[in-house]
Amino acid sequence: MKVGVLALQGASASHRSMLARLGAEAVAVRTEADLAGVDALVIPGGESTTISMLLASSGLFDPLAARLDDGLPVFGTCAGMILLATEVLDGRDDQRWFGAIDTAVRRNAYGRQVDSFEADLPVTGMDGPPFPAVFIRAPVVERVGPGVTVLATVDDRPVLCRQGNVLVSAFHPELSDDPRLHALFLEEVM
Ligand code: GLN
């Protein structure tokens, strides 16, 4: 199984090393041909408005939307979570997103004083200690639809959600030295 990591902008390399550490073949996805060769995809953190723009200019937006419609397993982290939501609040007018998981997310909504923080996160179904989650100008999930399972929360707000083949986190799991969430993606979502 080949796992792609969208590499237009943002935290792509650390996702690839985490996936490789778990024995997956991890490749950067920058073109339609790259996308055609992968069995699953990670959409990393970064800047969702920039990634949206680069998806359009690289011609990747529509092919990726089609793969997602076909059920491509995908893990969206932070900006990736924003790009996969059905509703984006406080987005830029020209920003586009995929609507692959029934959530409404508000960009940068944790507020300035807590732009970045860490939280020890109990995750439903995960053995061992809580997951050390790093949040960087993270989106807040303001609504989840009935088909969405919330796997972790911070202050009663969902921060890790799943709907079918779509897994999203408001935080950056590739920045913690802990491969359990990538393993969950490879073993359960794919
Ligand atoms: N604030 C960014 C956005 O709106 C997301 C931040 C991140 O991915 N770390 O896209």
PDB file of C-alpha atoms in Angstrom, residues 60-172:
ATOM      1  CA  LEU A  60      -5.122  18.757  -8.246  1.00  0.00           C
ATOM      2  CA  PHE A  61      -8.339  20.055  -6.700  1.00  0.00           C
ATOM      3  CA  ASP A  62     -10.852  18.304  -8.963  1.00  0.00           C
ATOM      4  CA  PRO A  63      -9.003  14.952  -9.246  1.00  0.00           C
ATOM      5  CA  LEU A  64      -8.628  14.883  -5.457  1.00  0.00           C
ATOM      6  CA  ALA A  65     -12.315  15.746  -4.963  1.00  0.00           C
ATOM      7  CA  ALA A  66     -13.160  12.818  -7.272  1.00  0.00           C
ATOM      8  CA  ARG A  67     -10.880  10.397  -5.358  1.00  0.00           C
ATOM      9  CA  LEU A  68     -12.468  11.521  -2.074  1.00  0.00           C
ATOM     10  CA  ASP A  69     -15.937  10.927  -3.549  1.00  0.00           C
ATOM     11  CA  ASP A  70     -14.762   7.424  -4.427  1.00  0.00           C
ATOM     12  CA  GLY A  71     -13.813   6.782  -0.778  1.00  0.00           C
ATOM     13  CA  LEU A  72     -10.049   7.398  -0.785  1.00  0.00           C
ATOM     14  CA  PRO A  73      -8.891   6.898   2.840  1.00  0.00           C
ATOM     15  CA  VAL A  74      -7.652  10.272   4.045  1.00  0.00           C
ATOM     16  CA  PHE A  75      -6.136  11.741   7.197  1.00  0.00           C
ATOM     17  CA  GLY A  76      -6.413  15.534   7.429  1.00  0.00           C
ATOM     18  CA  THR A  77      -4.469  17.311  10.135  1.00  0.00           C
ATOM     19  CA  CYS A  78      -5.104  20.936  11.122  1.00  0.00           C
ATOM     20  CA  ALA A  79      -5.246  22.770   7.744  1.00  0.00           C
ATOM     21  CA  GLY A  80      -6.073  19.303   6.344  1.00  0.00           C
ATOM     22  CA  MET A  81      -9.043  19.120   8.706  1.00  0.00           C
ATOM     23  CA  ILE A  82     -10.240  22.482   7.380  1.00  0.00           C
ATOM     24  CA  LEU A  83      -9.918  21.337   3.749  1.00  0.00           C
ATOM     25  CA  LEU A  84     -11.980  18.187   4.453  1.00  0.00           C
ATOM     26  CA  ALA A  85     -14.835  19.894   6.356  1.00  0.00           C
ATOM     27  CA  THR A  86     -18.308  20.516   4.941  1.00  0.00           C
ATOM     28  CA  GLU A  87     -18.385  24.054   6.308  1.00  0.00           C
ATOM     29  CA  VAL A  88     -15.475  26.464   6.870  1.00  0.00           C
ATOM     30  CA  LEU A  89     -16.079  29.524   9.056  1.00  0.00           C
ATOM     31  CA  ASP A  90     -13.731  32.524   8.948  1.00  0.00           C
ATOM     32  CA  GLY A  91     -12.262  31.233   5.698  1.00  0.00           C
ATOM     33  CA  ARG A  92     -11.093  33.466   2.889  1.00  0.00           C
ATOM     34  CA  ASP A  93     -13.666  34.223   0.195  1.00  0.00           C
ATOM     35  CA  ASP A  94     -11.709  32.413  -2.509  1.00  0.00           C
ATOM     36  CA  GLN A  95     -10.884  29.416  -0.328  1.00  0.00           C
ATOM     37  CA  ARG A  96     -12.260  26.034  -1.456  1.00  0.00           C
ATOM     38  CA  TRP A  97     -12.717  22.820   0.482  1.00  0.00           C
ATOM     39  CA  PHE A  98     -13.870  19.252  -0.091  1.00  0.00           C
ATOM     40  CA  GLY A  99     -16.803  18.551   2.234  1.00  0.00           C
ATOM     41  CA  ALA A 100     -15.605  15.006   2.917  1.00  0.00           C
ATOM     42  CA  ILE A 101     -16.545  14.873   6.623  1.00  0.00           C
ATOM     43  CA  ASP A 102     -19.715  16.379   8.080  1.00  0.00           C
ATOM     44  CA  THR A 103     -18.175  19.063  10.282  1.00  0.00           C
ATOM     45  CA  ALA A 104     -18.203  22.837  10.594  1.00  0.00           C
ATOM     46  CA  VAL A 105     -14.793  24.221  11.528  1.00  0.00           C
ATOM     47  CA  ARG A 106     -13.759  27.747  12.416  1.00  0.00           C
ATOM     48  CA  ARG A 107     -10.245  28.756  11.437  1.00  0.00           C
ATOM     49  CA  ASN A 108      -7.824  30.053  14.068  1.00  0.00           C
ATOM     50  CA  ALA A 109     -10.558  30.016  16.682  1.00  0.00           C
ATOM     51  CA  TYR A 110      -8.542  29.036  19.737  1.00  0.00           C
ATOM     52  CA  GLY A 111      -7.592  32.727  19.922  1.00  0.00           C
ATOM     53  CA  ARG A 112      -4.332  34.556  20.043  1.00  0.00           C
ATOM     54  CA  GLN A 113      -3.290  33.894  23.617  1.00  0.00           C
ATOM     55  CA  VAL A 114      -3.510  30.179  23.019  1.00  0.00           C
ATOM     56  CA  ASP A 115      -2.455  30.113  19.367  1.00  0.00           C
ATOM     57  CA  SER A 116      -0.324  27.096  20.142  1.00  0.00           C
ATOM     58  CA  PHE A 117      -0.574  24.656  23.008  1.00  0.00           C
ATOM     59  CA  GLU A 118      -0.083  21.025  23.916  1.00  0.00           C
ATOM     60  CA  ALA A 119      -2.620  18.691  25.452  1.00  0.00           C
ATOM     61  CA  ASP A 120      -2.403  15.128  26.723  1.00  0.00           C
ATOM     62  CA  LEU A 121      -5.290  13.607  24.886  1.00  0.00           C
ATOM     63  CA  PRO A 122      -7.181  10.478  25.879  1.00  0.00           C
ATOM     64  CA  VAL A 123      -8.224   8.898  22.566  1.00  0.00           C
ATOM     65  CA  THR A 124     -11.143   6.460  22.357  1.00  0.00           C
ATOM     66  CA  GLY A 125      -9.842   2.961  21.651  1.00  0.00           C
ATOM     67  CA  MET A 126      -6.151   3.875  21.988  1.00  0.00           C
ATOM     68  CA  ASP A 127      -4.086   1.851  24.440  1.00  0.00           C
ATOM     69  CA  GLY A 128      -1.361   3.329  26.597  1.00  0.00           C
ATOM     70  CA  PRO A 129      -0.868   6.869  27.865  1.00  0.00           C
ATOM     71  CA  PRO A 130      -2.781   9.873  26.498  1.00  0.00           C
ATOM     72  CA  PHE A 131      -1.613  11.131  23.089  1.00  0.00           C
ATOM     73  CA  PRO A 132       0.659  14.219  23.323  1.00  0.00           C
ATOM     74  CA  ALA A 133      -1.120  16.559  20.903  1.00  0.00           C
ATOM     75  CA  VAL A 134       0.447  19.754  19.531  1.00  0.00           C
ATOM     76  CA  PHE A 135      -2.020  22.460  18.432  1.00  0.00           C
ATOM     77  CA  ILE A 136      -0.747  25.294  16.188  1.00  0.00           C
ATOM     78  CA  ARG A 137      -3.268  27.987  15.255  1.00  0.00           C
ATOM     79  CA  ALA A 138      -5.742  25.147  15.214  1.00  0.00           C
ATOM     80  CA  PRO A 139      -9.305  25.179  13.921  1.00  0.00           C
ATOM     81  CA  VAL A 140     -12.192  24.685  16.339  1.00  0.00           C
ATOM     82  CA  VAL A 141     -14.818  22.125  15.372  1.00  0.00           C
ATOM     83  CA  GLU A 142     -18.145  23.848  15.990  1.00  0.00           C
ATOM     84  CA  ARG A 143     -20.485  21.158  14.712  1.00  0.00           C
ATOM     85  CA  VAL A 144     -20.297  17.488  13.859  1.00  0.00           C
ATOM     86  CA  GLY A 145     -22.993  15.643  11.927  1.00  0.00           C
ATOM     87  CA  PRO A 146     -24.688  12.451  13.148  1.00  0.00           C
ATOM     88  CA  GLY A 147     -22.407  10.236  11.030  1.00  0.00           C
ATOM     89  CA  VAL A 148     -19.246  11.537  12.685  1.00  0.00           C
ATOM     90  CA  THR A 149     -17.533   9.750  15.585  1.00  0.00           C
ATOM     91  CA  VAL A 150     -15.650  12.014  17.967  1.00  0.00           C
ATOM     92  CA  LEU A 151     -12.516  10.200  19.201  1.00  0.00           C
ATOM     93  CA  ALA A 152     -11.023  12.934  21.376  1.00  0.00           C
ATOM     94  CA  THR A 153     -11.989  16.329  22.797  1.00  0.00           C
ATOM     95  CA  VAL A 154     -10.331  19.320  24.467  1.00  0.00           C
ATOM     96  CA  ASP A 155     -12.665  21.337  26.736  1.00  0.00           C
ATOM     97  CA  ASP A 156     -15.629  19.484  25.266  1.00  0.00           C
ATOM     98  CA  ARG A 157     -14.669  20.468  21.704  1.00  0.00           C
ATOM     99  CA  PRO A 158     -13.992  17.648  19.223  1.00  0.00           C
ATOM    100  CA  VAL A 159     -10.328  17.544  18.120  1.00  0.00           C
ATOM    101  CA  LEU A 160     -10.156  14.084  16.530  1.00  0.00           C
ATOM    102  CA  CYS A 161     -13.060  12.859  14.395  1.00  0.00           C
ATOM    103  CA  ARG A 162     -13.794  10.087  11.990  1.00  0.00           C
ATOM    104  CA  GLN A 163     -16.468   9.434   9.399  1.00  0.00           C
ATOM    105  CA  GLY A 164     -15.905   6.261   7.387  1.00  0.00           C
ATOM    106  CA  ASN A 165     -12.597   6.578   5.518  1.00  0.00           C
ATOM    107  CA  VAL A 166     -12.020  10.134   6.675  1.00  0.00           C
ATOM    108  CA  LEU A 167      -9.991  10.868   9.820  1.00  0.00           C
ATOM    109  CA  VAL A 168      -9.281  14.452  10.909  1.00  0.00           C
ATOM    110  CA  SER A 169      -7.357  16.031  13.764  1.00  0.00           C
ATOM    111  CA  ALA A 170      -7.237  19.692  14.815  1.00  0.00           C
ATOM    112  CA  PHE A 171      -3.644  19.099  15.977  1.00  0.00           C
ATOM    113  CA  HIS A 172      -0.340  17.988  14.413  1.00  0.00           C
TER     114      HIS A 172
END
